[in-house]
Amino acid sequence: MARQAGANGETTARVIRQESLKLFARHGYDAVSMRQIASAVGVQASALYQYFPTKQQILVTLMKEHMEELLAAYALEWQDGETPRAALTRFARFHIRHHISRADAVFISYMELRALEPEGFAAVEALRKLYENELKSILAKGAEAGDFRLEEPHVAAMAILAMLTGVNTWYRTGGRLSREKIEDIYEDMVLKSVI
Protein backbone atom coordinates (compact mmCIF):
# COMPACT_ATOMS: atom_id res chain seq x y z
CA MET A 1 0.00 0.00 0.00
CA ALA A 2 1.70 3.18 -1.14
CA ARG A 3 1.54 6.30 0.97
CA GLN A 4 -0.87 8.72 -0.64
CA ALA A 5 0.27 12.21 -1.54
CA GLY A 6 -0.62 14.67 1.17
CA ALA A 7 -0.99 11.98 3.83
CA ASN A 8 -0.28 13.29 7.29
CA GLY A 9 2.07 11.81 9.88
CA GLU A 10 -0.69 10.12 11.87
CA THR A 11 -1.96 8.38 8.74
CA THR A 12 1.53 7.25 7.80
CA ALA A 13 2.19 5.89 11.31
CA ARG A 14 -1.10 3.96 11.14
CA VAL A 15 -0.20 2.49 7.75
CA ILE A 16 3.24 1.50 9.07
CA ARG A 17 1.56 -0.37 11.92
CA GLN A 18 -0.97 -2.05 9.60
CA GLU A 19 1.63 -3.20 7.08
CA SER A 20 4.04 -4.32 9.80
CA LEU A 21 1.28 -6.37 11.40
CA LYS A 22 0.60 -8.17 8.11
CA LEU A 23 4.29 -8.78 7.41
CA PHE A 24 5.11 -9.99 10.94
CA ALA A 25 2.11 -12.35 10.90
CA ARG A 26 2.98 -13.73 7.46
CA HIS A 27 6.77 -14.04 7.75
CA GLY A 28 7.62 -13.71 11.44
CA TYR A 29 9.18 -10.72 13.16
CA ASP A 30 12.79 -11.82 12.72
CA ALA A 31 12.41 -12.39 8.98
CA VAL A 32 11.00 -8.93 8.22
CA SER A 33 13.30 -5.99 7.57
CA MET A 34 12.63 -2.27 7.90
CA ARG A 35 13.22 -2.07 4.14
CA GLN A 36 10.35 -4.56 3.53
CA ILE A 37 8.07 -2.53 5.79
CA ALA A 38 9.00 0.68 3.98
CA SER A 39 8.30 -0.96 0.62
CA ALA A 40 4.87 -2.14 1.79
CA VAL A 41 4.06 1.34 3.10
CA GLY A 42 5.38 3.06 0.00
CA VAL A 43 8.07 5.20 1.64
CA GLN A 44 11.85 5.21 1.74
CA ALA A 45 13.34 3.07 4.51
CA SER A 46 14.88 6.17 6.07
CA ALA A 47 11.38 7.70 6.44
CA LEU A 48 10.31 4.89 8.78
CA TYR A 49 12.77 6.03 11.41
CA GLN A 50 10.87 9.32 11.77
CA TYR A 51 7.97 7.28 13.14
CA PHE A 52 9.61 4.25 14.73
CA PRO A 53 13.33 4.38 15.55
CA THR A 54 13.54 0.57 15.59
CA LYS A 55 11.66 -2.47 14.36
CA GLN A 56 11.41 -3.51 18.02
CA GLN A 57 9.43 -0.34 18.76
CA ILE A 58 6.95 -1.26 16.02
CA LEU A 59 6.47 -4.72 17.54
CA VAL A 60 6.01 -3.36 21.07
CA THR A 61 3.54 -0.77 19.79
CA LEU A 62 1.51 -3.43 17.97
CA MET A 63 1.39 -5.72 20.99
CA LYS A 64 0.53 -2.96 23.44
CA GLU A 65 -2.21 -1.62 21.15
CA HIS A 66 -3.70 -5.09 20.86
CA MET A 67 -3.79 -5.57 24.62
CA GLU A 68 -5.06 -2.05 25.34
CA GLU A 69 -7.85 -2.49 22.80
CA LEU A 70 -8.72 -5.88 24.34
CA LEU A 71 -8.86 -4.47 27.86
CA ALA A 72 -10.97 -1.49 26.77
CA ALA A 73 -13.43 -3.72 24.90
CA TYR A 74 -13.68 -6.09 27.85
CA ALA A 75 -14.35 -3.19 30.24
CA LEU A 76 -17.38 -2.25 28.13
CA GLU A 77 -18.79 -5.74 28.61
CA TRP A 78 -18.47 -5.72 32.40
CA GLN A 79 -21.66 -6.72 34.24
CA ASP A 80 -21.95 -5.85 37.92
CA GLY A 81 -23.40 -8.49 40.24
CA GLU A 82 -23.04 -11.47 37.88
CA THR A 83 -22.86 -15.01 39.17
CA PRO A 84 -19.47 -16.65 38.51
CA ARG A 85 -21.07 -18.89 35.90
CA ALA A 86 -22.60 -15.94 34.04
CA ALA A 87 -19.29 -14.05 34.26
CA LEU A 88 -17.37 -17.04 32.87
CA THR A 89 -19.88 -17.44 30.05
CA ARG A 90 -19.58 -13.75 29.19
CA PHE A 91 -15.76 -13.90 29.33
CA ALA A 92 -15.58 -16.94 27.02
CA ARG A 93 -17.98 -15.51 24.47
CA PHE A 94 -16.27 -12.11 24.55
CA HIS A 95 -12.83 -13.65 24.07
CA ILE A 96 -13.92 -15.66 21.05
CA ARG A 97 -15.87 -12.78 19.52
CA HIS A 98 -13.06 -10.27 20.03
CA HIS A 99 -10.20 -12.48 18.87
CA ILE A 100 -11.77 -14.31 15.95
CA SER A 101 -11.67 -11.23 13.73
CA ARG A 102 -8.11 -10.24 14.68
CA ALA A 103 -6.08 -13.26 13.62
CA ASP A 104 -2.88 -11.39 12.76
CA ALA A 105 -2.82 -9.35 15.98
CA VAL A 106 -3.57 -12.43 18.08
CA PHE A 107 -0.88 -14.47 16.34
CA ILE A 108 1.74 -11.80 16.93
CA SER A 109 0.66 -11.24 20.54
CA TYR A 110 1.27 -14.87 21.40
CA MET A 111 3.95 -16.06 18.99
CA GLU A 112 6.25 -13.05 19.00
CA LEU A 113 6.57 -12.58 22.77
CA ARG A 114 9.92 -14.29 22.39
CA ALA A 115 11.11 -11.47 20.11
CA LEU A 116 10.52 -8.75 22.69
CA GLU A 117 13.46 -7.16 24.46
CA PRO A 118 13.17 -7.00 28.28
CA GLU A 119 11.64 -3.52 28.55
CA GLY A 120 9.03 -4.17 25.89
CA PHE A 121 8.28 -7.60 27.30
CA ALA A 122 7.65 -6.12 30.75
CA ALA A 123 5.21 -3.55 29.34
CA VAL A 124 3.29 -6.10 27.27
CA GLU A 125 3.31 -8.71 30.02
CA ALA A 126 1.84 -6.22 32.51
CA LEU A 127 -1.12 -5.67 30.18
CA ARG A 128 -1.52 -9.40 29.58
CA LYS A 129 -1.63 -10.02 33.32
CA LEU A 130 -4.44 -7.48 33.74
CA TYR A 131 -6.56 -9.48 31.30
CA GLU A 132 -5.55 -12.85 32.75
CA ASN A 133 -6.43 -11.57 36.22
CA GLU A 134 -9.99 -10.87 35.09
CA LEU A 135 -10.44 -14.56 34.30
CA LYS A 136 -8.57 -15.71 37.41
CA SER A 137 -10.87 -13.56 39.55
CA ILE A 138 -13.98 -15.10 37.99
CA LEU A 139 -12.61 -18.61 38.55
CA ALA A 140 -11.52 -17.89 42.14
CA LYS A 141 -14.95 -16.47 43.02
CA GLY A 142 -16.64 -19.48 41.46
CA ALA A 143 -14.42 -21.87 43.40
CA GLU A 144 -15.05 -20.01 46.67
CA ALA A 145 -18.81 -20.10 46.07
CA GLY A 146 -18.67 -23.81 45.28
CA ASP A 147 -19.87 -23.22 41.72
CA PHE A 148 -16.62 -24.39 40.11
CA ARG A 149 -14.55 -27.47 40.85
CA LEU A 150 -10.93 -26.45 40.50
CA GLU A 151 -7.88 -26.37 42.73
CA GLU A 152 -5.76 -23.81 40.93
CA PRO A 153 -7.51 -20.79 39.37
CA HIS A 154 -4.22 -19.72 37.76
CA VAL A 155 -3.72 -23.06 35.97
CA ALA A 156 -7.37 -23.21 34.95
CA ALA A 157 -7.19 -19.64 33.61
CA MET A 158 -4.10 -20.39 31.52
CA ALA A 159 -5.71 -23.55 30.10
CA ILE A 160 -8.96 -21.75 29.26
CA LEU A 161 -7.13 -18.85 27.61
CA ALA A 162 -5.03 -21.25 25.52
CA MET A 163 -8.17 -23.09 24.41
CA LEU A 164 -10.09 -19.91 23.58
CA THR A 165 -7.21 -18.24 21.77
CA GLY A 166 -6.55 -21.40 19.77
CA VAL A 167 -9.68 -20.72 17.70
CA ASN A 168 -7.56 -18.40 15.55
CA THR A 169 -5.40 -21.28 14.36
CA TRP A 170 -8.21 -23.00 12.51
CA TYR A 171 -11.35 -20.85 12.18
CA ARG A 172 -11.99 -19.18 8.83
CA THR A 173 -14.91 -16.89 8.02
CA GLY A 174 -17.37 -18.47 5.62
CA GLY A 175 -16.88 -21.98 6.95
CA ARG A 176 -19.52 -24.49 7.97
CA LEU A 177 -20.06 -22.96 11.44
CA SER A 178 -21.12 -19.39 12.19
CA ARG A 179 -19.21 -17.29 14.69
CA GLU A 180 -22.15 -17.50 17.07
CA LYS A 181 -22.09 -21.31 16.86
CA ILE A 182 -18.35 -21.26 17.60
CA GLU A 183 -19.08 -19.11 20.68
CA ASP A 184 -21.74 -21.62 21.78
CA ILE A 185 -19.36 -24.57 21.44
CA TYR A 186 -16.49 -22.89 23.24
CA GLU A 187 -18.79 -21.60 26.00
CA ASP A 188 -19.95 -25.16 26.60
CA MET A 189 -16.37 -26.52 26.69
CA VAL A 190 -15.21 -23.81 29.10
CA LEU A 191 -18.10 -24.41 31.48
CA LYS A 192 -17.62 -28.18 31.37
CA SER A 193 -13.94 -27.72 32.27
CA VAL A 194 -14.82 -26.18 35.65
CA ILE A 195 -18.22 -27.63 36.62
XYZ file of C-alpha atoms in Angstrom:
195
model
C 0.000 0.000 0.000
C 1.696 3.179 -1.136
C 1.539 6.299 0.968
C -0.868 8.717 -0.644
C 0.267 12.209 -1.543
C -0.622 14.666 1.169
C -0.994 11.979 3.832
C -0.284 13.290 7.294
C 2.065 11.806 9.885
C -0.695 10.116 11.866
C -1.963 8.378 8.740
C 1.533 7.245 7.804
C 2.191 5.887 11.305
C -1.099 3.955 11.144
C -0.200 2.491 7.747
C 3.243 1.498 9.069
C 1.565 -0.371 11.923
C -0.966 -2.050 9.595
C 1.628 -3.199 7.077
C 4.039 -4.317 9.802
C 1.278 -6.370 11.398
C 0.604 -8.171 8.111
C 4.289 -8.784 7.414
C 5.108 -9.991 10.942
C 2.115 -12.354 10.899
C 2.976 -13.725 7.456
C 6.775 -14.042 7.749
C 7.625 -13.714 11.438
C 9.181 -10.717 13.158
C 12.795 -11.820 12.716
C 12.407 -12.393 8.977
C 11.000 -8.934 8.219
C 13.303 -5.988 7.566
C 12.628 -2.274 7.902
C 13.220 -2.075 4.139
C 10.352 -4.556 3.534
C 8.074 -2.532 5.788
C 9.003 0.685 3.979
C 8.302 -0.958 0.618
C 4.866 -2.141 1.795
C 4.063 1.340 3.102
C 5.379 3.063 0.001
C 8.068 5.202 1.640
C 11.851 5.213 1.740
C 13.339 3.074 4.513
C 14.878 6.173 6.071
C 11.385 7.698 6.444
C 10.310 4.886 8.783
C 12.774 6.031 11.410
C 10.873 9.316 11.774
C 7.965 7.282 13.141
C 9.610 4.251 14.727
C 13.335 4.383 15.546
C 13.542 0.569 15.590
C 11.662 -2.469 14.358
C 11.408 -3.506 18.024
C 9.430 -0.337 18.765
C 6.952 -1.264 16.020
C 6.471 -4.719 17.542
C 6.009 -3.362 21.073
C 3.542 -0.772 19.795
C 1.509 -3.426 17.967
C 1.390 -5.723 20.989
C 0.528 -2.955 23.436
C -2.207 -1.615 21.155
C -3.703 -5.085 20.859
C -3.791 -5.566 24.621
C -5.057 -2.052 25.341
C -7.854 -2.493 22.803
C -8.718 -5.884 24.337
C -8.865 -4.471 27.862
C -10.973 -1.488 26.770
C -13.431 -3.717 24.899
C -13.679 -6.092 27.854
C -14.354 -3.195 30.242
C -17.376 -2.247 28.128
C -18.793 -5.743 28.608
C -18.475 -5.715 32.397
C -21.659 -6.717 34.241
C -21.954 -5.853 37.919
C -23.396 -8.492 40.238
C -23.044 -11.470 37.885
C -22.856 -15.006 39.167
C -19.467 -16.654 38.512
C -21.075 -18.895 35.899
C -22.604 -15.936 34.040
C -19.291 -14.050 34.257
C -17.368 -17.037 32.873
C -19.884 -17.443 30.046
C -19.580 -13.750 29.190
C -15.764 -13.896 29.325
C -15.583 -16.944 27.023
C -17.984 -15.509 24.473
C -16.273 -12.113 24.548
C -12.825 -13.648 24.075
C -13.924 -15.663 21.046
C -15.873 -12.776 19.519
C -13.062 -10.266 20.026
C -10.197 -12.481 18.869
C -11.769 -14.311 15.946
C -11.669 -11.225 13.729
C -8.105 -10.241 14.680
C -6.084 -13.258 13.619
C -2.878 -11.388 12.763
C -2.819 -9.349 15.981
C -3.570 -12.434 18.081
C -0.879 -14.472 16.340
C 1.741 -11.802 16.927
C 0.660 -11.235 20.538
C 1.269 -14.869 21.399
C 3.951 -16.061 18.989
C 6.250 -13.052 19.004
C 6.568 -12.576 22.768
C 9.925 -14.292 22.388
C 11.114 -11.467 20.112
C 10.524 -8.747 22.693
C 13.462 -7.157 24.459
C 13.170 -6.999 28.279
C 11.641 -3.521 28.553
C 9.029 -4.167 25.887
C 8.282 -7.602 27.304
C 7.647 -6.115 30.754
C 5.209 -3.553 29.336
C 3.286 -6.100 27.273
C 3.305 -8.712 30.021
C 1.840 -6.219 32.506
C -1.117 -5.671 30.182
C -1.517 -9.405 29.581
C -1.630 -10.018 33.321
C -4.441 -7.479 33.740
C -6.557 -9.478 31.299
C -5.548 -12.854 32.745
C -6.431 -11.568 36.221
C -9.994 -10.873 35.089
C -10.444 -14.560 34.304
C -8.572 -15.711 37.415
C -10.866 -13.558 39.552
C -13.980 -15.101 37.989
C -12.612 -18.606 38.549
C -11.523 -17.895 42.142
C -14.952 -16.468 43.023
C -16.641 -19.479 41.456
C -14.415 -21.872 43.403
C -15.052 -20.012 46.668
C -18.806 -20.099 46.074
C -18.673 -23.811 45.283
C -19.871 -23.218 41.722
C -16.617 -24.386 40.108
C -14.553 -27.468 40.849
C -10.933 -26.445 40.505
C -7.877 -26.366 42.725
C -5.762 -23.812 40.932
C -7.510 -20.789 39.368
C -4.217 -19.724 37.759
C -3.716 -23.060 35.974
C -7.371 -23.205 34.953
C -7.192 -19.643 33.610
C -4.104 -20.386 31.516
C -5.707 -23.552 30.104
C -8.956 -21.754 29.265
C -7.133 -18.848 27.606
C -5.033 -21.249 25.523
C -8.168 -23.092 24.409
C -10.086 -19.911 23.577
C -7.211 -18.241 21.768
C -6.549 -21.402 19.767
C -9.678 -20.721 17.704
C -7.565 -18.401 15.549
C -5.398 -21.282 14.355
C -8.212 -23.000 12.509
C -11.350 -20.851 12.181
C -11.995 -19.183 8.827
C -14.909 -16.885 8.015
C -17.369 -18.470 5.624
C -16.881 -21.976 6.946
C -19.525 -24.485 7.969
C -20.060 -22.956 11.438
C -21.117 -19.392 12.190
C -19.208 -17.288 14.690
C -22.152 -17.501 17.067
C -22.094 -21.307 16.864
C -18.351 -21.256 17.601
C -19.083 -19.107 20.680
C -21.740 -21.617 21.777
C -19.362 -24.572 21.436
C -16.489 -22.887 23.245
C -18.787 -21.598 26.005
C -19.946 -25.161 26.595
C -16.370 -26.522 26.687
C -15.207 -23.809 29.097
C -18.098 -24.409 31.480
C -17.618 -28.183 31.370
C -13.944 -27.719 32.269
C -14.820 -26.180 35.652
C -18.221 -27.626 36.622
